[in-house]
Amino acid sequence: MTAALQITELRKQYPTGPEALKGVSLTIEPGEFFGLLGPNGAGKSTLIHCTTGLASPSSGAIEVFGHDAIDHYGKARQLVGLAPQDLNLDHFLTLEETLDFHGGYFGMPKKERKERAAELLDAFSLTAKRKERTRTLSGGMKRRLILARALMHRPELLILDEPTAGVDVELRLELWQYVQRINQEGTTILLTTHYLEEAEQLCSRIAFINGGEIVAEGTSPELARTYGVSSLEDAYLELVGRKELSRASMAEISS
Ligand code: ADP
Ligand code: MG
């Protein structure tokens, strides 16, 4: 079976910065809900940007459903939808235009764009706002529109880069529901987060990334076992070298 995403020995040296990825290899199978978990600066967004053409890798290979995503990337781009970490909406476009233009970039015919935009605005409870400019939206609405935009061209692989950073509890739960449903309907998902409970709730498999390297991979219980601890949280604290912060140690201190 062809992997949904196959990353091989990926390296990225920013001209003005650190080596953000130091030979990352990763395979995500079709239908998986995969979590990439790591602290700020670990290289999560860099990996995503290399996969989606926003950054060019220094070396290594990336394939999306068997299609090269670096040099001959046409087909690979069609298959991927990205909801970026930054709220990169054009403030002067209406919600409808935002989705319509995106569909246009991906070569969708006008009629199909119209129907798909209406369907997504409805699914994300944004229909009443469709004629307004995106700058008038609340943060939560912007997050939903960004997710709708990522889904506009019906990607097989949906990439969510910290979709719930700074999002309140209700919206977070709502977004979790949406993405779980999309996954159940067959879309493969790559999610990056530094929220442990998010990875635990949503992801069937998780990789820990730290300092530009994948250091462990597995289900949440497997990761705990790898580190000889009893929870994903404790495994993560081992990863970042802060096991003194584990709940067990805290309980000892306060008793
Ligand atoms: P994460 O998404 O896990 O927080 P990033 O991929 O954004 O991590 O960053 C990884 C490392 O690369 C960090 O040290 C960051 O400062 C650096 N970095 C990210 N983007 C750039 C850039 N455009 N130029 C130079 N350095 C960068
Ligand atoms: Mg990031």
XYZ file of N, CA and C and ligand atoms in Angstrom:
793
model
N 0.848 -1.207 0.000
C 0.000 0.000 0.000
C 0.883 1.257 0.000
N 0.519 2.233 -0.813
C 1.283 3.487 -0.849
C 0.957 4.306 0.390
N 1.989 4.847 1.014
C 1.776 5.668 2.204
C 1.102 6.984 1.813
N 0.324 7.545 2.741
C -0.265 8.863 2.512
C 0.852 9.912 2.510
N 1.777 9.762 3.448
C 2.925 10.669 3.506
C 4.160 9.865 3.859
N 5.157 10.010 3.016
C 6.415 9.293 3.250
C 7.536 10.327 3.235
N 8.139 10.512 4.389
C 9.244 11.470 4.492
C 10.511 10.678 4.769
N 11.561 10.943 3.980
C 12.792 10.172 4.118
C 13.984 11.091 4.322
N 14.640 10.923 5.455
C 15.911 11.629 5.736
C 15.838 13.120 5.408
N 14.788 13.753 5.880
C 14.568 15.164 5.553
C 15.432 16.073 6.426
N 16.174 16.943 5.732
C 16.983 17.937 6.435
C 16.601 19.325 5.977
N 16.600 20.272 6.913
C 16.355 21.669 6.554
C 17.274 22.561 7.365
N 18.133 23.214 6.631
C 19.014 24.210 7.245
C 18.519 25.575 6.794
N 18.019 26.391 7.716
C 17.634 27.753 7.321
C 18.907 28.564 7.118
N 18.954 29.360 6.035
C 20.175 30.139 5.769
C 20.564 31.000 6.974
N 19.554 31.540 7.645
C 19.851 32.480 8.729
C 19.636 31.863 10.102
N 19.425 30.550 10.157
C 19.082 29.983 11.461
C 19.664 28.607 11.675
N 19.031 27.831 12.542
C 19.558 26.529 12.921
C 19.241 25.464 11.872
N 19.824 24.283 12.064
C 19.377 23.137 11.282
C 18.084 22.670 11.958
N 16.960 23.008 11.338
C 15.661 22.795 11.979
C 15.206 21.347 11.879
N 15.643 20.634 10.837
C 15.344 19.202 10.709
C 16.648 18.463 10.415
N 16.901 17.432 11.213
C 18.209 16.764 11.137
C 18.092 15.320 10.667
N 17.410 15.131 9.539
C 17.286 13.777 9.015
C 16.059 13.063 9.555
N 14.887 13.655 9.277
C 13.623 13.104 9.773
C 13.030 12.113 8.776
N 12.673 10.939 9.257
C 11.945 9.970 8.437
C 10.633 9.631 9.134
N 9.583 9.550 8.325
C 8.250 9.406 8.896
C 7.325 8.802 7.848
N 6.497 7.833 8.259
C 5.519 7.263 7.333
C 4.134 7.361 7.952
N 3.205 7.919 7.209
C 1.820 7.982 7.661
C 0.969 7.193 6.667
N 0.241 6.221 7.172
C -0.572 5.362 6.297
C -1.908 6.034 5.995
N -2.515 5.682 4.852
C -3.827 6.249 4.514
C -4.841 5.979 5.627
N -5.609 6.991 5.969
C -6.653 6.839 6.974
C -6.205 7.099 8.398
N -4.904 7.235 8.608
C -4.416 7.471 9.968
C -4.742 8.886 10.437
N -4.813 9.027 11.748
C -4.852 10.351 12.384
C -3.557 10.427 13.168
N -2.580 11.103 12.578
C -1.218 11.047 13.094
C -0.865 12.348 13.814
N -0.264 12.239 14.961
C 0.103 13.418 15.735
C 1.607 13.615 15.790
N 2.033 14.843 15.536
C 3.437 15.188 15.681
C 3.512 16.121 16.887
N 4.153 15.636 17.920
C 4.095 16.316 19.206
C 5.500 16.746 19.610
N 5.636 17.992 19.990
C 6.958 18.434 20.416
C 6.912 19.871 20.891
N 7.928 20.302 21.624
C 7.929 21.655 22.184
C 8.091 22.713 21.091
N 7.912 23.971 21.455
C 8.119 25.062 20.503
C 9.541 25.004 19.964
N 9.666 25.194 18.659
C 10.992 25.200 18.041
C 11.515 23.819 17.691
N 10.695 22.779 17.888
C 11.141 21.396 17.630
C 11.324 21.113 16.145
N 10.601 21.852 15.308
C 10.704 21.625 13.853
C 9.392 21.168 13.220
N 8.302 21.238 13.966
C 7.005 20.762 13.462
C 6.556 21.562 12.231
N 6.542 22.874 12.367
C 6.074 23.701 11.242
C 7.035 23.585 10.068
N 8.312 23.471 10.343
C 9.281 23.337 9.253
C 8.988 22.074 8.447
N 8.706 20.983 9.136
C 8.381 19.726 8.438
C 7.146 19.917 7.552
N 6.152 20.604 8.084
C 4.925 20.852 7.327
C 5.186 21.793 6.160
N 5.993 22.793 6.385
C 6.271 23.747 5.304
C 7.053 23.070 4.182
N 7.940 22.156 4.535
C 8.668 21.413 3.484
C 7.695 20.534 2.687
N 6.695 19.994 3.365
C 5.734 19.095 2.722
C 4.783 19.854 1.798
N 4.541 21.127 2.128
C 3.538 21.885 1.384
C 4.145 22.976 0.492
N 5.470 22.981 0.364
C 6.107 23.908 -0.569
C 6.361 25.300 -0.028
N 6.153 25.504 1.274
C 6.393 26.832 1.851
C 7.849 26.993 2.281
N 8.560 25.870 2.374
C 10.005 25.920 2.642
C 10.642 24.862 1.756
N 11.869 25.097 1.315
C 12.506 24.067 0.484
C 13.525 23.299 1.319
N 13.394 21.981 1.323
C 14.289 21.150 2.128
C 15.732 21.253 1.628
N 16.682 21.068 2.520
C 18.088 21.038 2.113
C 18.411 19.698 1.459
N 17.838 18.619 1.998
C 17.974 17.305 1.362
C 16.888 16.385 1.889
N 16.766 15.223 1.240
C 15.748 14.261 1.658
C 14.627 14.178 0.644
N 13.657 13.313 0.925
C 12.561 13.091 -0.014
C 11.218 13.161 0.709
N 10.211 13.651 -0.001
C 8.842 13.680 0.531
C 7.894 13.216 -0.571
N 7.072 12.229 -0.241
C 6.062 11.774 -1.192
C 4.686 11.800 -0.545
N 3.708 12.296 -1.290
C 2.317 12.308 -0.847
C 1.555 11.330 -1.733
N 1.037 10.272 -1.147
C 0.387 9.201 -1.908
C 1.240 8.803 -3.130
N 2.532 8.693 -2.904
C 3.432 8.237 -3.961
C 3.902 9.332 -4.923
N 3.439 10.567 -4.722
C 3.820 11.653 -5.631
C 4.846 12.564 -4.966
N 5.906 12.831 -5.696
C 6.966 13.707 -5.200
C 6.393 15.069 -4.791
N 6.780 15.540 -3.610
C 6.254 16.815 -3.119
C 7.308 17.911 -3.150
N 8.500 17.616 -3.695
C 9.559 18.625 -3.667
C 9.818 19.211 -5.064
N 10.164 18.367 -6.020
C 10.530 18.895 -7.343
C 9.352 18.914 -8.323
N 8.684 17.753 -8.447
C 7.548 17.676 -9.369
C 6.293 17.558 -8.516
N 5.909 18.693 -7.967
C 4.978 18.670 -6.843
C 3.506 18.873 -7.227
N 3.211 19.034 -8.516
C 1.853 19.392 -8.940
C 0.785 18.505 -8.318
N 0.933 17.199 -8.502
C -0.072 16.260 -8.013
C -0.101 16.237 -6.479
N 1.079 16.280 -5.877
C 1.163 16.243 -4.407
C 0.411 17.424 -3.788
N 0.567 18.612 -4.379
C -0.109 19.795 -3.810
C -1.628 19.636 -3.840
N -2.131 19.032 -4.933
C -3.581 18.831 -5.068
C -4.129 17.951 -3.954
N -3.281 17.036 -3.491
C -3.751 16.025 -2.540
C -3.689 16.493 -1.093
N -3.052 17.656 -0.865
C -2.851 18.126 0.505
C -3.662 19.384 0.780
N -4.270 19.440 1.953
C -4.895 20.666 2.428
C -4.183 21.080 3.706
N -3.837 22.370 3.797
C -3.097 22.838 4.966
C -3.875 23.903 5.728
N -4.043 23.679 7.021
C -4.532 24.731 7.908
C -3.321 25.204 8.706
N -2.727 26.344 8.300
C -1.464 26.761 8.911
C -1.640 27.278 10.334
N -0.506 27.310 11.025
C -0.509 27.778 12.413
C -0.915 29.251 12.490
N -0.393 30.061 11.551
C -0.731 31.485 11.557
C -2.074 31.704 10.873
N -2.820 32.679 11.380
C -4.131 32.989 10.782
C -3.894 33.841 9.537
N -3.522 33.185 8.441
C -3.081 33.937 7.257
C -4.211 34.210 6.274
N -5.276 34.823 6.759
C -6.394 35.170 5.874
C -6.157 36.543 5.249
N -6.703 36.752 4.061
C -6.687 38.075 3.458
C -7.850 38.871 4.043
N -7.515 39.925 4.767
C -8.527 40.691 5.511
C -9.566 41.365 4.630
N -9.215 41.551 3.370
C -10.107 42.313 2.502
C -11.052 41.436 1.688
N -10.876 40.128 1.796
C -11.789 39.220 1.088
C -12.956 38.862 1.995
N -14.100 38.579 1.362
C -15.206 38.041 2.146
C -14.940 36.552 2.375
N -15.751 35.960 3.244
C -15.575 34.525 3.512
C -15.782 33.715 2.234
N -16.840 34.089 1.513
C -17.129 33.383 0.260
C -15.973 33.486 -0.724
N -15.440 34.707 -0.848
C -14.317 34.908 -1.777
C -13.094 34.105 -1.349
N -12.871 34.062 -0.051
C -11.714 33.320 0.471
C -11.757 31.872 -0.014
N -12.924 31.263 0.103
C -13.056 29.861 -0.306
C -13.055 29.738 -1.827
N -13.740 30.665 -2.480
C -13.842 30.613 -3.937
C -12.468 30.761 -4.598
N -11.668 31.717 -4.124
C -10.333 31.930 -4.712
C -9.460 30.706 -4.485
N -9.563 30.160 -3.289
C -8.756 28.973 -2.991
C -9.113 27.830 -3.955
N -10.421 27.623 -4.135
C -10.864 26.597 -5.084
C -10.345 26.889 -6.485
N -10.319 28.174 -6.837
C -9.812 28.592 -8.145
C -8.338 28.221 -8.318
N -7.531 28.460 -7.269
C -6.097 28.106 -7.353
C -5.935 26.614 -7.642
N -6.879 25.836 -7.144
C -6.777 24.387 -7.311
C -7.547 23.894 -8.548
N -7.979 24.832 -9.375
C -8.566 24.467 -10.657
C -9.981 23.928 -10.585
N -10.704 24.234 -9.509
C -12.084 23.759 -9.425
C -12.974 24.624 -10.318
N -13.891 24.017 -11.087
C -14.825 24.812 -11.891
C -15.749 25.648 -11.010
N -16.250 26.751 -11.571
C -17.005 27.742 -10.801
C -18.194 27.139 -10.044
N -18.954 26.318 -10.743
C -20.164 25.776 -10.132
C -19.806 24.915 -8.920
N -18.791 24.107 -9.087
C -18.363 23.227 -7.999
C -17.831 24.043 -6.817
N -17.104 25.133 -7.118
C -16.570 26.000 -6.061
C -17.700 26.578 -5.239
N -18.740 27.017 -5.949
C -19.885 27.639 -5.285
C -20.563 26.657 -4.341
N -20.784 25.459 -4.853
C -21.469 24.439 -4.058
C -20.633 24.028 -2.860
N -19.344 23.806 -3.112
C -18.453 23.356 -2.040
C -18.321 24.434 -0.956
N -18.207 25.707 -1.378
C -18.072 26.802 -0.416
C -19.330 26.873 0.460
N -20.494 26.753 -0.162
C -21.747 26.831 0.597
C -21.828 25.686 1.607
N -21.428 24.515 1.160
C -21.460 23.325 2.022
C -20.535 23.508 3.237
N -19.335 24.032 2.996
C -18.369 24.190 4.086
C -18.766 25.326 5.032
N -19.267 26.427 4.472
C -19.700 27.536 5.327
C -20.793 27.042 6.260
N -21.659 26.198 5.723
C -22.737 25.640 6.534
C -22.163 24.708 7.608
N -21.266 23.821 7.203
C -20.702 22.849 8.150
C -19.975 23.542 9.305
N -19.379 24.701 9.029
C -18.615 25.403 10.063
C -19.383 26.583 10.668
N -20.700 26.575 10.476
C -21.580 27.619 11.040
C -21.111 29.026 10.698
N -20.777 29.244 9.427
C -20.284 30.551 9.000
C -21.167 31.176 7.916
N -22.279 30.521 7.605
C -23.110 30.972 6.483
C -23.601 32.407 6.665
N -24.015 32.758 7.867
C -24.565 34.106 8.095
C -23.525 35.189 7.818
N -22.256 34.839 7.905
C -21.164 35.814 7.727
C -20.592 35.821 6.314
N -21.174 35.044 5.408
C -20.471 34.762 4.151
C -20.118 35.980 3.312
N -20.910 37.063 3.456
C -20.645 38.273 2.649
C -19.744 39.265 3.382
N -19.310 38.926 4.579
C -18.483 39.873 5.340
C -16.997 39.648 5.068
N -16.226 40.676 5.313
C -14.778 40.533 5.141
C -14.215 39.743 6.321
N -13.133 39.030 6.044
C -12.620 38.123 7.081
C -12.105 38.891 8.301
N -11.722 40.166 8.110
C -11.185 40.910 9.268
C -12.234 41.129 10.357
N -13.530 40.974 9.990
C -14.584 41.191 10.986
C -14.823 39.940 11.842
N -14.127 38.860 11.549
C -14.389 37.601 12.276
C -13.671 37.553 13.610
N -14.252 36.814 14.553
C -13.558 36.544 15.808
C -12.452 35.520 15.542
N -11.571 35.367 16.497
C -10.468 34.409 16.344
C -10.968 32.999 16.059
N -12.024 32.613 16.775
C -12.565 31.268 16.599
C -13.144 31.061 15.198
N -13.799 32.114 14.699
C -14.361 32.025 13.341
C -13.252 31.955 12.311
N -12.174 32.693 12.550
C -11.033 32.638 11.619
C -10.464 31.225 11.562
N -10.339 30.601 12.731
C -9.836 29.217 12.773
C -10.734 28.295 11.952
N -12.040 28.480 12.097
C -12.968 27.621 11.356
C -12.873 27.868 9.852
N -12.727 29.149 9.486
C -12.628 29.460 8.056
C -11.342 28.873 7.472
N -10.279 28.915 8.229
C -9.004 28.359 7.753
C -9.126 26.852 7.546
N -9.875 26.214 8.420
C -10.092 24.778 8.256
C -10.975 24.509 7.026
N -12.012 25.331 6.867
C -12.881 25.186 5.687
C -12.066 25.381 4.413
N -11.201 26.370 4.424
C -10.377 26.657 3.237
C -9.469 25.470 2.916
N -8.902 24.870 3.970
C -8.010 23.721 3.760
C -8.756 22.552 3.123
N -10.059 22.468 3.400
C -10.857 21.337 2.914
C -11.498 21.599 1.552
N -11.428 22.849 1.115
C -12.161 23.289 -0.069
C -11.946 22.363 -1.277
N -10.715 21.997 -1.577
C -10.422 21.204 -2.786
C -10.424 19.700 -2.487
N -11.066 19.318 -1.405
C -11.208 17.910 -1.014
C -9.880 17.154 -0.979
N -8.952 17.615 -0.127
C -7.648 16.955 -0.039
C -7.770 15.570 0.594
N -6.886 14.674 0.190
C -6.853 13.330 0.791
C -6.073 13.359 2.100
N -5.122 14.316 2.170
C -4.294 14.469 3.375
C -4.501 15.876 3.921
N -5.015 15.941 5.126
C -5.256 17.237 5.763
C -4.179 17.466 6.819
N -3.500 18.609 6.720
C -2.439 18.917 7.679
C -2.884 20.082 8.549
N -2.885 19.853 9.837
C -3.326 20.861 10.798
C -2.138 21.246 11.668
N -1.686 22.502 11.518
C -0.531 22.947 12.294
C -1.024 23.730 13.507
N -1.001 23.094 14.649
C -1.480 23.702 15.897
C -2.825 24.401 15.724
N -3.839 23.626 15.351
C -5.131 24.245 15.021
C -5.831 24.864 16.220
N -5.447 24.492 17.416
C -6.185 24.993 18.579
C -5.332 25.866 19.483
N -4.186 26.337 18.974
C -3.355 27.227 19.790
C -4.146 28.492 20.108
N -4.298 28.804 21.370
C -4.986 30.019 21.774
C -6.486 29.999 21.545
N -7.059 28.805 21.426
C -8.487 28.690 21.146
C -9.221 28.297 22.431
N -10.425 28.849 22.652
C -11.097 28.534 23.919
C -11.688 27.114 23.920
N -12.121 26.683 25.091
C -12.475 25.272 25.293
C -13.570 24.783 24.350
N -14.660 25.571 24.207
C -15.771 25.092 23.372
C -15.310 24.905 21.930
N -14.588 25.914 21.436
C -14.176 25.826 20.035
C -13.204 24.671 19.839
N -12.344 24.472 20.823
C -11.406 23.362 20.715
C -12.165 22.040 20.578
N -13.160 21.848 21.416
C -13.934 20.599 21.360
C -14.687 20.486 20.035
N -15.193 21.635 19.571
C -15.922 21.646 18.306
C -14.983 21.269 17.143
N -13.802 21.862 17.151
C -12.828 21.544 16.095
C -12.436 20.073 16.150
N -12.281 19.539 17.353
C -11.942 18.117 17.508
C -13.005 17.255 16.859
N -14.278 17.644 17.099
C -15.382 16.872 16.504
C -15.337 16.894 14.987
N -15.136 18.094 14.441
C -15.074 18.217 12.980
C -13.988 17.317 12.417
N -12.789 17.438 12.978
C -11.668 16.736 12.356
C -11.782 15.226 12.558
N -12.393 14.823 13.667
C -12.621 13.387 13.854
C -13.574 12.857 12.797
N -14.596 13.664 12.509
C -15.559 13.231 11.505
C -14.896 13.141 10.129
N -14.110 14.140 9.806
C -13.422 14.149 8.508
C -12.522 12.926 8.386
N -11.860 12.584 9.489
C -10.992 11.402 9.493
C -11.805 10.125 9.304
N -12.951 10.063 9.999
C -13.802 8.873 9.853
C -14.325 8.733 8.436
N -14.498 9.883 7.769
C -14.973 9.831 6.384
C -13.855 9.472 5.407
N -12.633 9.286 5.923
C -11.570 8.751 5.069
C -10.356 9.627 4.855
N -10.404 10.879 5.336
C -9.256 11.769 5.124
C -8.139 11.434 6.117
N -6.936 11.325 5.599
C -5.767 11.121 6.456
C -5.412 12.463 7.094
N -5.040 12.432 8.365
C -4.739 13.698 9.038
C -3.376 13.671 9.721
N -2.629 14.753 9.493
C -1.405 15.003 10.248
C -1.648 16.241 11.091
N -1.544 16.070 12.397
C -1.804 17.166 13.327
C -0.529 17.458 14.107
N -0.151 18.727 14.195
C 0.923 19.046 15.130
C 0.307 19.773 16.306
N 0.874 19.545 17.441
C 0.339 20.184 18.636
C 1.392 20.138 19.721
N 1.271 21.029 20.699
C 2.041 20.782 21.905
C 1.088 20.531 23.079
N -0.188 20.314 22.738
C -1.151 19.923 23.771
C -1.245 18.408 23.842
N -0.858 17.868 24.983
C -0.836 16.413 25.129
C -2.222 15.820 25.033
N -3.194 16.486 25.649
C -4.534 15.885 25.680
C -5.141 15.887 24.280
N -4.719 16.835 23.474
C -5.208 16.880 22.093
C -4.694 15.664 21.310
N -3.404 15.424 21.432
C -2.812 14.276 20.735
C -3.444 12.980 21.238
N -3.645 12.914 22.543
C -4.170 11.694 23.150
C -5.609 11.414 22.711
N -6.416 12.482 22.654
C -7.818 12.356 22.254
C -7.973 11.942 20.801
N -7.154 12.542 19.936
C -7.417 12.455 18.505
C -6.574 11.436 17.759
N -5.339 11.267 18.183
C -4.378 10.607 17.294
C -4.273 9.112 17.551
N -4.279 8.341 16.442
C -4.109 6.904 16.570
C -2.628 6.571 16.739
N -1.763 7.441 16.234
C -0.331 7.250 16.404
C 0.328 8.609 16.588
N 1.403 8.620 17.367
C 2.043 9.882 17.719
C 3.551 9.745 17.540
N 4.180 10.792 17.009
C 5.640 10.840 17.011
C 6.074 12.029 17.856
N 7.103 11.820 18.658
C 7.713 12.917 19.413
C 8.824 13.507 18.569
N 8.807 14.820 18.418
C 9.906 15.493 17.721
C 10.539 16.483 18.683
N 11.859 16.517 18.674
C 12.572 17.426 19.556
C 13.906 17.785 18.910
N 14.229 19.068 18.870
C 15.493 19.492 18.285
C 15.697 19.003 16.864
N 14.609 18.938 16.092
C 14.741 18.561 14.683
C 14.876 17.075 14.442
N 14.630 16.258 15.463
C 14.725 14.806 15.294
C 13.492 14.113 15.864
N 13.059 13.053 15.162
C 11.990 12.214 15.712
C 12.655 11.272 16.714
N 12.206 11.332 17.945
C 12.901 10.558 18.976
C 12.106 9.342 19.439
N 10.811 9.315 19.183
C 10.015 8.141 19.553
C 8.714 8.183 18.765
N 8.089 7.026 18.621
C 6.895 6.932 17.784
C 6.055 5.762 18.254
N 4.741 5.917 18.260
C 3.873 4.807 18.626
C 2.520 5.300 19.092
N 1.707 4.389 19.641
C 0.456 4.817 20.254
C 0.808 5.458 21.596
N -0.173 6.101 22.201
C 0.090 6.752 23.477
C 0.619 5.759 24.532
N -0.018 4.578 24.703
C 0.533 3.606 25.677
C 1.930 3.108 25.294
N 2.173 2.956 23.989
C 3.515 2.508 23.564
C 4.582 3.532 23.920
N 4.245 4.798 23.750
C 5.215 5.846 24.074
C 5.503 5.859 25.570
N 4.444 5.687 26.363
C 4.643 5.629 27.821
C 5.588 4.474 28.157
N 5.348 3.321 27.530
C 6.204 2.149 27.794
C 7.656 2.406 27.384
N 7.817 3.064 26.210
C 9.172 3.371 25.726
C 9.980 4.112 26.789
N 9.293 5.026 27.481
C 9.990 5.838 28.472
C 9.880 5.257 29.881
N 9.233 4.090 29.991
C 9.093 3.437 31.292
C 8.248 4.225 32.272
N 7.229 4.908 31.742
C 6.335 5.691 32.604
C 4.893 5.270 32.320
N 3.923 5.906 33.025
C 2.567 5.386 32.904
C 1.629 6.262 32.085
N 2.096 7.426 31.621
C 1.187 8.264 30.827
C 1.953 8.979 29.721
N 1.201 9.470 28.744
C 1.808 10.232 27.649
C 2.467 11.492 28.209
N 1.822 12.080 29.204
C 2.373 13.306 29.793
C 3.756 13.048 30.387
N 3.878 11.957 31.126
C 5.176 11.652 31.733
C 6.215 11.314 30.668
N 5.761 10.639 29.604
C 6.686 10.332 28.507
C 7.197 11.633 27.894
N 6.290 12.586 27.730
C 6.659 13.877 27.143
C 7.647 14.627 28.042
N 7.401 14.550 29.346
C 8.313 15.232 30.277
C 9.699 14.599 30.250
N 9.734 13.286 30.059
C 11.029 12.612 29.880
C 11.694 13.146 28.615
N 10.893 13.261 27.575
C 11.412 13.733 26.282
C 12.085 15.087 26.420
N 11.401 16.020 27.096
C 11.940 17.374 27.188
C 12.854 17.550 28.406
N 13.145 16.432 29.093
C 14.100 16.468 30.200
C 13.593 17.190 31.435
N 12.257 17.125 31.647
C 11.682 17.826 32.802
C 10.843 16.891 33.669
N 11.390 15.699 33.979
C 10.556 14.732 34.697
C 10.227 15.174 36.123
N 10.976 16.161 36.627
C 10.645 16.677 37.972
C 9.269 17.333 37.990
N 8.729 17.636 36.780
C 7.409 18.275 36.711
C 6.259 17.265 36.678
N 6.583 15.967 36.662
C 5.512 14.969 36.557
C 4.581 15.071 37.769
N 3.337 14.651 37.554
C 2.346 14.758 38.640
C 2.788 13.995 39.871
N 3.420 12.836 39.645
C 3.878 12.018 40.771
C 4.905 12.797 41.605
N 5.887 13.442 40.936
C 6.898 14.207 41.672
C 6.269 15.399 42.378
N 5.318 16.037 41.719
C 4.648 17.203 42.318
C 3.912 16.800 43.575
N 3.238 15.647 43.499
C 2.471 15.165 44.659
C 3.413 14.901 45.833
N 4.609 14.373 45.538
C 5.587 14.116 46.584
C 6.024 15.411 47.261
N 6.265 16.444 46.421
C 6.737 17.727 46.947
C 5.692 18.330 47.883
N 4.411 18.264 47.448
C 3.380 18.959 48.235
C 2.940 18.145 49.442
N 3.365 16.877 49.529
C 2.898 16.099 50.699
C 3.886 16.201 51.857
P 7.791 24.352 15.798
O 6.757 24.498 14.734
O 7.966 22.956 16.282
O 7.566 25.301 16.938
P 9.575 25.486 13.793
O 9.606 24.515 12.683
O 8.725 26.692 13.630
O 9.210 24.731 15.163
O 11.054 25.977 14.089
C 12.163 25.100 14.200
C 13.437 25.925 14.333
O 13.690 26.625 13.115
C 13.381 26.974 15.428
O 14.652 27.073 16.012
C 13.014 28.239 14.669
O 13.491 29.372 15.333
C 13.735 28.031 13.344
N 13.040 28.676 12.223
C 11.766 28.485 11.837
N 11.467 29.206 10.734
C 12.599 29.864 10.394
C 12.958 30.778 9.343
N 12.063 31.127 8.403
N 14.224 31.244 9.317
C 15.133 30.882 10.253
N 14.869 30.038 11.269
C 13.631 29.535 11.346
Mg 5.019 25.560 14.655
